PDB file of C-alpha atoms and ligand atoms in Angstrom:
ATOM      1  CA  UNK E   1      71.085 -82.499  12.817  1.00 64.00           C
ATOM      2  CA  UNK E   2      74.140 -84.653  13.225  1.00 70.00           C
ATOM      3  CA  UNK E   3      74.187 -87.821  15.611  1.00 70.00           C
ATOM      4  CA  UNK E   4      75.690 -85.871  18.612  1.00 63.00           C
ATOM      5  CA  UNK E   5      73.211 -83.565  18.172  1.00 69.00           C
ATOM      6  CA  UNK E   6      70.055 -86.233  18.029  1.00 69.00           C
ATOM      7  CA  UNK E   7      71.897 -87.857  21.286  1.00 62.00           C
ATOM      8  CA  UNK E   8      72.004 -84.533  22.613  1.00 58.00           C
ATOM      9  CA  UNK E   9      68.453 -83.635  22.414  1.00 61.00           C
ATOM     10  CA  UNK E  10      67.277 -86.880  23.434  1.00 49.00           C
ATOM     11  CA  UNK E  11      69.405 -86.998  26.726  1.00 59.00           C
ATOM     12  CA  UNK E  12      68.292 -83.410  27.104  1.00 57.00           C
ATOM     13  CA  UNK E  13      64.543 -84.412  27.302  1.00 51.00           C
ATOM     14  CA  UNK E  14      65.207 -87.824  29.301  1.00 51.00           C
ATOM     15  CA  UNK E  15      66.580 -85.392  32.368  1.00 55.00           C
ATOM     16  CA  UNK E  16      63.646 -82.686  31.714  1.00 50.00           C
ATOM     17  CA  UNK E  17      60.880 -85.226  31.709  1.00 47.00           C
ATOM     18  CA  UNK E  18      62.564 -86.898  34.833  1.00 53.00           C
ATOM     19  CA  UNK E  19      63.028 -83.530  36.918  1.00 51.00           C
ATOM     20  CA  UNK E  20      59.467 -82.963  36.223  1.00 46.00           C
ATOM     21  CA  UNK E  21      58.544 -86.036  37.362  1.00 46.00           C
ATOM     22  CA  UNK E  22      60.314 -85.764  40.913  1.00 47.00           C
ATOM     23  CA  UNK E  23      59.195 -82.300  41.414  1.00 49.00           C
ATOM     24  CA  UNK E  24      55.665 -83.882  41.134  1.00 44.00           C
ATOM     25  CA  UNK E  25      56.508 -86.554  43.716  1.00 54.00           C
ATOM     26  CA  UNK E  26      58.152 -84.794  46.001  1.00 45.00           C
ATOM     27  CA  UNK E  27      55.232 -81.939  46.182  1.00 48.00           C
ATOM     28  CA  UNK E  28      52.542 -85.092  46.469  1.00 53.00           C
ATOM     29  CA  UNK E  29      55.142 -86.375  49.585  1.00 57.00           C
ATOM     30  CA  UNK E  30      54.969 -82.645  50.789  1.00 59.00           C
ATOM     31  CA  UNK E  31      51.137 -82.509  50.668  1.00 69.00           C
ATOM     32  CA  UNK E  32      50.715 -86.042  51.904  1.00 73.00           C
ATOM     33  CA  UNK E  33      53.169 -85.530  55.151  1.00 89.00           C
ATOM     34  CA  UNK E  34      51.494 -81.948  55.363  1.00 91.00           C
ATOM     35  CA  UNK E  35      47.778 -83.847  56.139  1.00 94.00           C
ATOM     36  CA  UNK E  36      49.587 -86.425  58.360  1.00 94.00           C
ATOM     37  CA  UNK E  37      51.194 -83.879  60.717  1.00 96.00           C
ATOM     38  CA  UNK E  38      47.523 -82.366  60.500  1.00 96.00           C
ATOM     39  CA  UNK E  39      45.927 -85.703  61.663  1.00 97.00           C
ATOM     40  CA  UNK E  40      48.805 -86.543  64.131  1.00 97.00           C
ATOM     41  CA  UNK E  41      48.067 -82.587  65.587  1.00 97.00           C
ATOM     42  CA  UNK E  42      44.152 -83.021  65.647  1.00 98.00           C
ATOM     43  CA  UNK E  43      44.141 -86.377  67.558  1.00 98.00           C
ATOM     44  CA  UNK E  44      46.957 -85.336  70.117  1.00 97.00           C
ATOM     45  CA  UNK E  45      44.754 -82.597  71.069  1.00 97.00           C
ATOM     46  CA  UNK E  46      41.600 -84.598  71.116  1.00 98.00           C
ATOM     47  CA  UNK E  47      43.644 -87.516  72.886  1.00 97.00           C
ATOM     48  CA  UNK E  48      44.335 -84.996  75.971  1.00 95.00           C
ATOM     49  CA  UNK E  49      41.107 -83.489  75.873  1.00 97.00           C
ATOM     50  CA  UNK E  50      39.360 -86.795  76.814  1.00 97.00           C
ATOM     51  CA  UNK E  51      42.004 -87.254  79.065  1.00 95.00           C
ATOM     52  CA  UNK E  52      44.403 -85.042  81.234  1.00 93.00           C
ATOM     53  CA  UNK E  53      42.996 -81.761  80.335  1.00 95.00           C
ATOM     54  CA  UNK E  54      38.827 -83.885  80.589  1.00 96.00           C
ATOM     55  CA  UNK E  55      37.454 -81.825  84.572  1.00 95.00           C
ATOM     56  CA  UNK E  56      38.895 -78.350  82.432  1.00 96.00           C
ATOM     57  CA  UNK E  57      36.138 -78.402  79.927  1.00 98.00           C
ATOM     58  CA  UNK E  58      32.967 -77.938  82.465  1.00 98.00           C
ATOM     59  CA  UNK E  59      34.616 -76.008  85.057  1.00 97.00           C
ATOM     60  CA  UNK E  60      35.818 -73.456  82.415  1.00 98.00           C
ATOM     61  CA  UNK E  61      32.357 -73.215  80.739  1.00 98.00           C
ATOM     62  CA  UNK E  62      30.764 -72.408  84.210  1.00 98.00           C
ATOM     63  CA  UNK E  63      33.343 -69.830  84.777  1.00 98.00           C
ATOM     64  CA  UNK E  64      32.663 -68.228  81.325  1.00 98.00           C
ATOM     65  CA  UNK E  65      28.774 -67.878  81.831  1.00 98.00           C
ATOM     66  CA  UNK E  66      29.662 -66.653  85.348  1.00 98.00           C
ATOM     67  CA  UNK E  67      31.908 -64.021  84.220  1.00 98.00           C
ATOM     68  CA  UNK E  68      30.001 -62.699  81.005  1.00 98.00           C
ATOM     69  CA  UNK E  69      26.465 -63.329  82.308  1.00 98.00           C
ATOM     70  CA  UNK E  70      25.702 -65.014  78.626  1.00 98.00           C
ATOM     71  CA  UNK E  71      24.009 -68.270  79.044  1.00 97.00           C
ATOM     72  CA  UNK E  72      21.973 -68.303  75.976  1.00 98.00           C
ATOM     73  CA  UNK E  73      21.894 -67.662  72.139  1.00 98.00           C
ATOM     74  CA  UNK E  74      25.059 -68.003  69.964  1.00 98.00           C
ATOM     75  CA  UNK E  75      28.128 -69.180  71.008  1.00 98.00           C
ATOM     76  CA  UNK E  76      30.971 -69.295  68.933  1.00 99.00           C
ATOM     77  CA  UNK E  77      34.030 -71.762  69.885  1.00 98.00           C
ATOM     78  CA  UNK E  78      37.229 -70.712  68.236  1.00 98.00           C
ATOM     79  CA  UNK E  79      40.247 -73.063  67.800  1.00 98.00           C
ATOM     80  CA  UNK E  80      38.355 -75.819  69.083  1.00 98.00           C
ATOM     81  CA  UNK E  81      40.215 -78.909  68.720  1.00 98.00           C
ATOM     82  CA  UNK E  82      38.556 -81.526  69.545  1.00 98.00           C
ATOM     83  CA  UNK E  83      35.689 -79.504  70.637  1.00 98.00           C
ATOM     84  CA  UNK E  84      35.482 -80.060  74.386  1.00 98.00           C
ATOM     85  CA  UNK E  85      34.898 -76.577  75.142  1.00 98.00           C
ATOM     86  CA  UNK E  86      32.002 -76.092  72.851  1.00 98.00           C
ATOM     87  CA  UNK E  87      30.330 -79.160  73.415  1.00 98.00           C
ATOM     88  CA  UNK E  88      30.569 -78.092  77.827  1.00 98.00           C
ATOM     89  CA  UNK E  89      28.969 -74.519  76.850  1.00 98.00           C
ATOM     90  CA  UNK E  90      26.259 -76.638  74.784  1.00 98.00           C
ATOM     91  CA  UNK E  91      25.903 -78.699  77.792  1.00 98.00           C
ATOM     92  CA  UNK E  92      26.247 -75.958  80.229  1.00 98.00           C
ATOM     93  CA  UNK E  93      23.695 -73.322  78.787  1.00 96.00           C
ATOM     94  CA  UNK E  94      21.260 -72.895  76.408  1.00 97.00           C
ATOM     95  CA  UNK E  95      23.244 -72.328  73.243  1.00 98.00           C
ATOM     96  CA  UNK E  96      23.515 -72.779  69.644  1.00 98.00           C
ATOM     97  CA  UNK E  97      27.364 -73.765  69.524  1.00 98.00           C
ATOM     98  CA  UNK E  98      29.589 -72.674  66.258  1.00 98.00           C
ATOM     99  CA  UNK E  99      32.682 -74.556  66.723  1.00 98.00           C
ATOM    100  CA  UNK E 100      35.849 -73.427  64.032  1.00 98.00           C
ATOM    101  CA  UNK E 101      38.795 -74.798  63.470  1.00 98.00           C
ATOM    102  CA  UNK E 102      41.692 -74.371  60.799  1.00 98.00           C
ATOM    103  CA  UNK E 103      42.413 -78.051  60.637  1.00 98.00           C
ATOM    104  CA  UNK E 104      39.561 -80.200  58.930  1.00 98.00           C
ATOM    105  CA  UNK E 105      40.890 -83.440  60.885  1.00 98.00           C
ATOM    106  CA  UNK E 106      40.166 -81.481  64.231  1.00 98.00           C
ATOM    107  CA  UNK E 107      36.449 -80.596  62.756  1.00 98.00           C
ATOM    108  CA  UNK E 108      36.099 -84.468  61.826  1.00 98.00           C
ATOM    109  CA  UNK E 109      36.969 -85.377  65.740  1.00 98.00           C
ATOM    110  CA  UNK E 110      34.663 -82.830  67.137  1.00 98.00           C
ATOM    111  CA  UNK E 111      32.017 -83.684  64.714  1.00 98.00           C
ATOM    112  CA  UNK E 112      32.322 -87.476  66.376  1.00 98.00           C
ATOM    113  CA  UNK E 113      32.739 -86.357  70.079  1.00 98.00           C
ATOM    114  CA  UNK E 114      29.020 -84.075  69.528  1.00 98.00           C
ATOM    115  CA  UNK E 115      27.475 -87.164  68.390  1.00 98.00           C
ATOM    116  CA  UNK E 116      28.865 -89.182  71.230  1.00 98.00           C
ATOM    117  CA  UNK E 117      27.931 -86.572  73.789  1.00 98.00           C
ATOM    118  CA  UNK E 118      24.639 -86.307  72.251  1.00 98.00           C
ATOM    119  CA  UNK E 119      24.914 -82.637  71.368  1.00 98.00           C
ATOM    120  CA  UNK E 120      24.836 -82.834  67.404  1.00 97.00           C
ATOM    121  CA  UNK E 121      21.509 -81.052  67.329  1.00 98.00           C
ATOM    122  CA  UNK E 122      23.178 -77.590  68.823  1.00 98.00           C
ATOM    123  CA  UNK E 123      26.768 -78.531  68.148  1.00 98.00           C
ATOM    124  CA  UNK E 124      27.871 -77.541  65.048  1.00 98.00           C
ATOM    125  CA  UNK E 125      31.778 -77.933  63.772  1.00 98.00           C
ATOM    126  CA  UNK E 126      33.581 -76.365  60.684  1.00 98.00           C
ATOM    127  CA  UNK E 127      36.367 -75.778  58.966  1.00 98.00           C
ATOM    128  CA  UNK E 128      37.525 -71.789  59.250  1.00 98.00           C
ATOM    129  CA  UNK E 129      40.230 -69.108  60.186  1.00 98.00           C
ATOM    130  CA  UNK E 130      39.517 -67.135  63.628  1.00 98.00           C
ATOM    131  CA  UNK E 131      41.214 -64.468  61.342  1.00 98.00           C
ATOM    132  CA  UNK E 132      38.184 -64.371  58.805  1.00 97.00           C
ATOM    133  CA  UNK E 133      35.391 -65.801  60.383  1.00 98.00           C
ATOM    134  CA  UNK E 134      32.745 -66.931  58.260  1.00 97.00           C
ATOM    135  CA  UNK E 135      30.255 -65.488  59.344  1.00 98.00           C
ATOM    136  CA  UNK E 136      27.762 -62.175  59.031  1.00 98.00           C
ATOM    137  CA  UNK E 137      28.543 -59.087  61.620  1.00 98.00           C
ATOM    138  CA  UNK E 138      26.227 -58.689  64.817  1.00 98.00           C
ATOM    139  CA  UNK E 139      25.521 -63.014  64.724  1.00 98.00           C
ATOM    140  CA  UNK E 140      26.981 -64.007  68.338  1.00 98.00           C
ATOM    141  CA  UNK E 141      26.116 -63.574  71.828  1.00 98.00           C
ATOM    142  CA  UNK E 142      29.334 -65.393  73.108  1.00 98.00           C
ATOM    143  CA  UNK E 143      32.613 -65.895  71.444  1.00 98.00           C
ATOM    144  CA  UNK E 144      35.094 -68.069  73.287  1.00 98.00           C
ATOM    145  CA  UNK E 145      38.357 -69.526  72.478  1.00 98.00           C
ATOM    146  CA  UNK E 146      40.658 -71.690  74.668  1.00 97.00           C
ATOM    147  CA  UNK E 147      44.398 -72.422  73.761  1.00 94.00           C
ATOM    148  CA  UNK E 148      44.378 -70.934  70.290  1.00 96.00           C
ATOM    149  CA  UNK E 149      45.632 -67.202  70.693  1.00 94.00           C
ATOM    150  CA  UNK E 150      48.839 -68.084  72.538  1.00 89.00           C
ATOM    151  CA  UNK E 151      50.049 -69.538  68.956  1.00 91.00           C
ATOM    152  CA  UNK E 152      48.560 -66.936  66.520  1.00 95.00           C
ATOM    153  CA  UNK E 153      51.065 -64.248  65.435  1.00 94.00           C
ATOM    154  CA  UNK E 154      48.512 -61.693  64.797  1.00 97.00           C
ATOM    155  CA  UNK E 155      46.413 -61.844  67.973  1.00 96.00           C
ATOM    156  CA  UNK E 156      44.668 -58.401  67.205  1.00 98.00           C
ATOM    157  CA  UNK E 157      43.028 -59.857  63.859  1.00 98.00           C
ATOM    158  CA  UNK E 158      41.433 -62.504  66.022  1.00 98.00           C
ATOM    159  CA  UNK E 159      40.044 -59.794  68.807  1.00 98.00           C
ATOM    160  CA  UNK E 160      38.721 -57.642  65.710  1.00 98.00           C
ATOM    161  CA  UNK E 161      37.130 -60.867  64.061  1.00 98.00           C
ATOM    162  CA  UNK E 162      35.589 -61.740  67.397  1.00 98.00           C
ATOM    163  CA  UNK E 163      34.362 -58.164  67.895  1.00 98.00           C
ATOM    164  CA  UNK E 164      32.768 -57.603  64.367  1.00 98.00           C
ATOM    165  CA  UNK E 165      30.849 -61.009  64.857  1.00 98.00           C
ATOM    166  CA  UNK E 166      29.397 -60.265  68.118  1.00 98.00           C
ATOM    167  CA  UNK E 167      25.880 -58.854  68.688  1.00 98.00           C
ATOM    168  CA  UNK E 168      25.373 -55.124  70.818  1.00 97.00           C
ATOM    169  CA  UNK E 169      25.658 -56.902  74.446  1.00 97.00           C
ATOM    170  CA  UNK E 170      27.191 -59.799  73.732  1.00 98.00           C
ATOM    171  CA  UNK E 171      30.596 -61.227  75.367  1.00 98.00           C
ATOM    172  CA  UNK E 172      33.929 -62.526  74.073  1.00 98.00           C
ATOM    173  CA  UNK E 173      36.070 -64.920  76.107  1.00 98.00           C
ATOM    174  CA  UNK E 174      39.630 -65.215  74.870  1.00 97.00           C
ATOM    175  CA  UNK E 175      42.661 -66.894  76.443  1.00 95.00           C
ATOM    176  CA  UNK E 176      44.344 -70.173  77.625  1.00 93.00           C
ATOM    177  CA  UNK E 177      45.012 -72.423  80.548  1.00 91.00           C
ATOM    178  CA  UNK E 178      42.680 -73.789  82.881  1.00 93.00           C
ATOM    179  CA  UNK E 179      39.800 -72.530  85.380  1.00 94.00           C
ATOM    180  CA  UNK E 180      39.592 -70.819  88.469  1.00 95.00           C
ATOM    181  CA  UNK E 181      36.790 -73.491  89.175  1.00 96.00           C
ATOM    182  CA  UNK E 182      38.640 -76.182  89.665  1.00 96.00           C
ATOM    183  CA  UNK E 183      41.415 -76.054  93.122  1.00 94.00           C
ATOM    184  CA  UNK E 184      44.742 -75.869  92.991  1.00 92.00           C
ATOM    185  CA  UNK E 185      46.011 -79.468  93.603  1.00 93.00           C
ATOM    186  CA  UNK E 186      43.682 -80.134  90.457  1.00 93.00           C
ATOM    187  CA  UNK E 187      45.349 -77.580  88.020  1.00 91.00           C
ATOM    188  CA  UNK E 188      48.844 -78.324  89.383  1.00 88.00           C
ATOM    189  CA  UNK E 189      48.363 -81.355  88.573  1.00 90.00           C
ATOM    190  CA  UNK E 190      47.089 -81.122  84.743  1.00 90.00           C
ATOM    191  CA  UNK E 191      50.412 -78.816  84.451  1.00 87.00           C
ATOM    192  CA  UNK E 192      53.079 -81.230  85.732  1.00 87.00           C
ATOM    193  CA  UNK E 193      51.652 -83.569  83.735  1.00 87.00           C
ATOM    194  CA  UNK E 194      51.373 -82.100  80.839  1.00 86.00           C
ATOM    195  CA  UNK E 195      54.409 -79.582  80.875  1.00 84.00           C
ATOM    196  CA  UNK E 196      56.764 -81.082  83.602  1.00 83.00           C
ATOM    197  CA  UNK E 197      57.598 -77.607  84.131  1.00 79.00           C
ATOM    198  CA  UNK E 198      54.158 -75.146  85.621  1.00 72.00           C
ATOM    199  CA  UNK E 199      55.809 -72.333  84.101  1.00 72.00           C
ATOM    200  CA  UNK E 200      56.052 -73.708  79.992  1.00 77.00           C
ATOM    201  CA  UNK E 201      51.942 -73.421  80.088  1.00 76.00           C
ATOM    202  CA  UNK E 202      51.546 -71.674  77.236  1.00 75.00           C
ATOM    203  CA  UNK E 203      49.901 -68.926  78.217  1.00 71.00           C
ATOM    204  CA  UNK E 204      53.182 -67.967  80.061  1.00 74.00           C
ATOM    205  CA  UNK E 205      54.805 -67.497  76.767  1.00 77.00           C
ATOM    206  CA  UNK E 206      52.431 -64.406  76.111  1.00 83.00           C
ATOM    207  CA  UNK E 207      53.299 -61.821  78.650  1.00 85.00           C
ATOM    208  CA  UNK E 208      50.670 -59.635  80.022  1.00 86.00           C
ATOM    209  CA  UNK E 209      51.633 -56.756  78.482  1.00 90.00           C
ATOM    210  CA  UNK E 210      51.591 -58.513  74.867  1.00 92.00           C
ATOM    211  CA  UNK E 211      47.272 -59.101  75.332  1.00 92.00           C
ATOM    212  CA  UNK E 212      46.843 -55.263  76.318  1.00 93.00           C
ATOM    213  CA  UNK E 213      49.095 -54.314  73.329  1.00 95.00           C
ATOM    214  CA  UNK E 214      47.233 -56.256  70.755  1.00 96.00           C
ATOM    215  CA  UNK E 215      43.785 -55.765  72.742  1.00 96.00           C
ATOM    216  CA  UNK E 216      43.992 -52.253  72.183  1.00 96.00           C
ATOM    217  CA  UNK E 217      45.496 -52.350  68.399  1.00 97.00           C
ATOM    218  CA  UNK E 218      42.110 -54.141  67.960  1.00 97.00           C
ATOM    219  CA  UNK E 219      40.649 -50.768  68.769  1.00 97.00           C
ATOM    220  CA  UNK E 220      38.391 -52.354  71.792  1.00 97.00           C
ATOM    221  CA  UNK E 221      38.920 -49.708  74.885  1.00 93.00           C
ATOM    222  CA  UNK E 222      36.487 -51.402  77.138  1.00 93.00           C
ATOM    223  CA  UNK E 223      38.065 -54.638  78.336  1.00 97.00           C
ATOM    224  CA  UNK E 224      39.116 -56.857  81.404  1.00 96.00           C
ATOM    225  CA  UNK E 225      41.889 -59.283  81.715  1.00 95.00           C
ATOM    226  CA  UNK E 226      40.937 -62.423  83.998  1.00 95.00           C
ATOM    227  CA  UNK E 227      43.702 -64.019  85.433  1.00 92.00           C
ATOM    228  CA  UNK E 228      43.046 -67.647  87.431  1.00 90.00           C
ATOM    229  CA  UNK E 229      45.395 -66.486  90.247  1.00 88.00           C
ATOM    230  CA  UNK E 230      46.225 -69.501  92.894  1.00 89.00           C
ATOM    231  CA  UNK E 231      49.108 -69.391  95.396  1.00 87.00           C
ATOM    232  CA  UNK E 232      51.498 -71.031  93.721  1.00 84.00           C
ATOM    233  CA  UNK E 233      50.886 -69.211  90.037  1.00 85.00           C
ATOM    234  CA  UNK E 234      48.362 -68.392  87.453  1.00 86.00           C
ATOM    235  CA  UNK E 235      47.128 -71.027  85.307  1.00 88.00           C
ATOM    236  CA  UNK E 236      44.651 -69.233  82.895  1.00 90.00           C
ATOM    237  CA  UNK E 237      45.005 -65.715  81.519  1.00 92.00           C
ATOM    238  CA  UNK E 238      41.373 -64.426  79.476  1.00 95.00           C
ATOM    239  CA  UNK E 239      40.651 -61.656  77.674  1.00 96.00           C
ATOM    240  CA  UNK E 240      36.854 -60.415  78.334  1.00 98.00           C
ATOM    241  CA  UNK E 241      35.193 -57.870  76.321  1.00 98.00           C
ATOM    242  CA  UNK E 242      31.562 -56.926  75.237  1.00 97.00           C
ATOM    243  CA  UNK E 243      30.463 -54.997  71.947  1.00 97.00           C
ATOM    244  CA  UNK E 244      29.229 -51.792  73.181  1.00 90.00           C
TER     245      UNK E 244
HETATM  246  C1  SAM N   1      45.899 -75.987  71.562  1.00 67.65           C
HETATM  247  S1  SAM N   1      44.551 -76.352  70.524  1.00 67.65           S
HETATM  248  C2  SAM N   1      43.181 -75.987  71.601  1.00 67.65           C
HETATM  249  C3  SAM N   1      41.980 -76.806  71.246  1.00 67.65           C
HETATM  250  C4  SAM N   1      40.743 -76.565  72.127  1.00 67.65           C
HETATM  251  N1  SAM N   1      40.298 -75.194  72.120  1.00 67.65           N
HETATM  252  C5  SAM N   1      40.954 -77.037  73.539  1.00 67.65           C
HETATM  253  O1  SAM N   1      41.023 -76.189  74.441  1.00 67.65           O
HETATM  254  O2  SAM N   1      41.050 -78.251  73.754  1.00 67.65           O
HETATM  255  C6  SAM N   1      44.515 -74.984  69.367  1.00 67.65           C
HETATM  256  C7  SAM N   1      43.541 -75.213  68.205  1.00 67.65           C
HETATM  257  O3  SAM N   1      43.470 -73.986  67.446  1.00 67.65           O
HETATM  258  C8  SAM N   1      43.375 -74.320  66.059  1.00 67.65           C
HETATM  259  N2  SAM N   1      43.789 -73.138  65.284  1.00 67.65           N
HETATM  260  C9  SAM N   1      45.045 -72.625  65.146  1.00 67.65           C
HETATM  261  N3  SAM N   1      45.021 -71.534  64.368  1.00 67.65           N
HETATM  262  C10 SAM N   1      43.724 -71.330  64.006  1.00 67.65           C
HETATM  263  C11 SAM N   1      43.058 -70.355  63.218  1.00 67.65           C
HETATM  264  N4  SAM N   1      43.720 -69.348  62.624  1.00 67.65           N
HETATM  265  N5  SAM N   1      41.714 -70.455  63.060  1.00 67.65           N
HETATM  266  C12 SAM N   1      41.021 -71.472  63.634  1.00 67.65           C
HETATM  267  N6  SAM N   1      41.603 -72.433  64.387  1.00 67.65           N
HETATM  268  C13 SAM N   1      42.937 -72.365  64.573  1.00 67.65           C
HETATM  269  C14 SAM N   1      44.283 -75.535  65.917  1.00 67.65           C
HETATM  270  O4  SAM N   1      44.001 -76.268  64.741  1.00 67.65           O
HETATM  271  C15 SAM N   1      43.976 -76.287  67.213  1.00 67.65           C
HETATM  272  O5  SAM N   1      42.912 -77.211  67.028  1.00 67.65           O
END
């Protein structure tokens, strides 16, 4: 090999070894910024349901075990943030509480707000996808899920999950907004504040029509749509159904 050559080579594997090494650190930035956007998601969520979004919780829980007549057995909470939702139904009736989320920061927050509201003992948070629940068929008596569908692509997956989990009888509550429990200077109020604008809730982004599409490429024929009408607009849109 002549001298060129040998410098050749040797310049050669200086780059290689030094593209390697930024690929690595740019992929560890990736994954590091990835968990921090997690983290900064999970406690903005938690942050407003403590806060702005705090009467929504109870009033919504009352109006699910009013509308499926389910007040007892398993519940599972899908998307659940912080877990406000979950830990209301725990509070509310008399149920065993399975709360899922994608984002592990989100199950660390509603593992700490069970504890606080002295729920841990039928209150239980984990990691998993609405869109491959992990769990057995015929386990639930009440699925529910607040503010999570409006942002899945595939909202028919998540119907099908939440019908192949449910017991014969039992209920599935599946939507966004707020609660036809609380009045209307209440709700308004949440919205402006958290949206400026009443009609960027959201649910508002998913058109009526788009929930009876994917309802029924779910297969389920037997179905209601709740929608929290007031005067000046509607602030929650649900999807009811029962496994026949
Ligand atoms: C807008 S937040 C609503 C949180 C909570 N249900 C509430 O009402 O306060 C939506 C939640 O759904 C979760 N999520 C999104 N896609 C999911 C999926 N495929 N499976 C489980 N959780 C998911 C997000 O991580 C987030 O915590």
């Amino acid at each position: 090999m002549s001298q060129w050559q040998k410098w050749f080579a040797c310049l050669l594997f200086v780059a290689v070894v030094s593209l390697v090494l930024l690929h690595l650190r740019v992929t560890a930035g990736q994954t590091e910024s990835d968990a921090e956007n997690l983290k900064r998601a999970a406690e903005r969520i938690a942050e407003t349901a403590r806060t702005k979004f705090a009467p929504v919780y109870p009033a919504l829980a009352k109006q699910i075990i009013e509308d499926t007549g389910v007040k007892e057995g398993i519940c599972i909470d899908l998307g659940t943030g912080a877990g406000a939702l979950g830990i209301a139904l725990a509070k509310a009736g008399n149920f065993k509480v399975y709360a899922v989320d994608i984002n592990p920061f989100a199950v660390a927050i509603a593992q700490k707000n069970a504890v606080e509201a002295e729920v841990s003992d039928r209150f239980f948070p984990m990691l998993g996808n609405a869109l491959d629940l992990p769990f057995k068929d015929n386990f639930a008596d009440l699925v529910v899920s607040r503010g999570m569908i409006p942002f899945i692509e595939d909202k028919a997956a998540v119907f099908r999950e939440a019908y192949r989990v449910l017991k014969k009888g039992g209920a599935a509550y599946i939507g966004g907004g707020f609660s036809r429990m609380l009045d209307e200077e209440t709700v308004v109020k949440i919205v402006k504040e958290a949206w400026g604008d009443p009609q960027k809730l959201p649910v508002h982004r998913v058109p009526r029509e788009v929930w009876e599409e994917q309802i029924k490429k779910a297969g389920i024929k037997n179905y209601r749509i709740i929608e929290d009408c007031y005067p000046s607009g509607v602030y929650g849109i649900w999807i009811m159904f029962k496994k026949q």
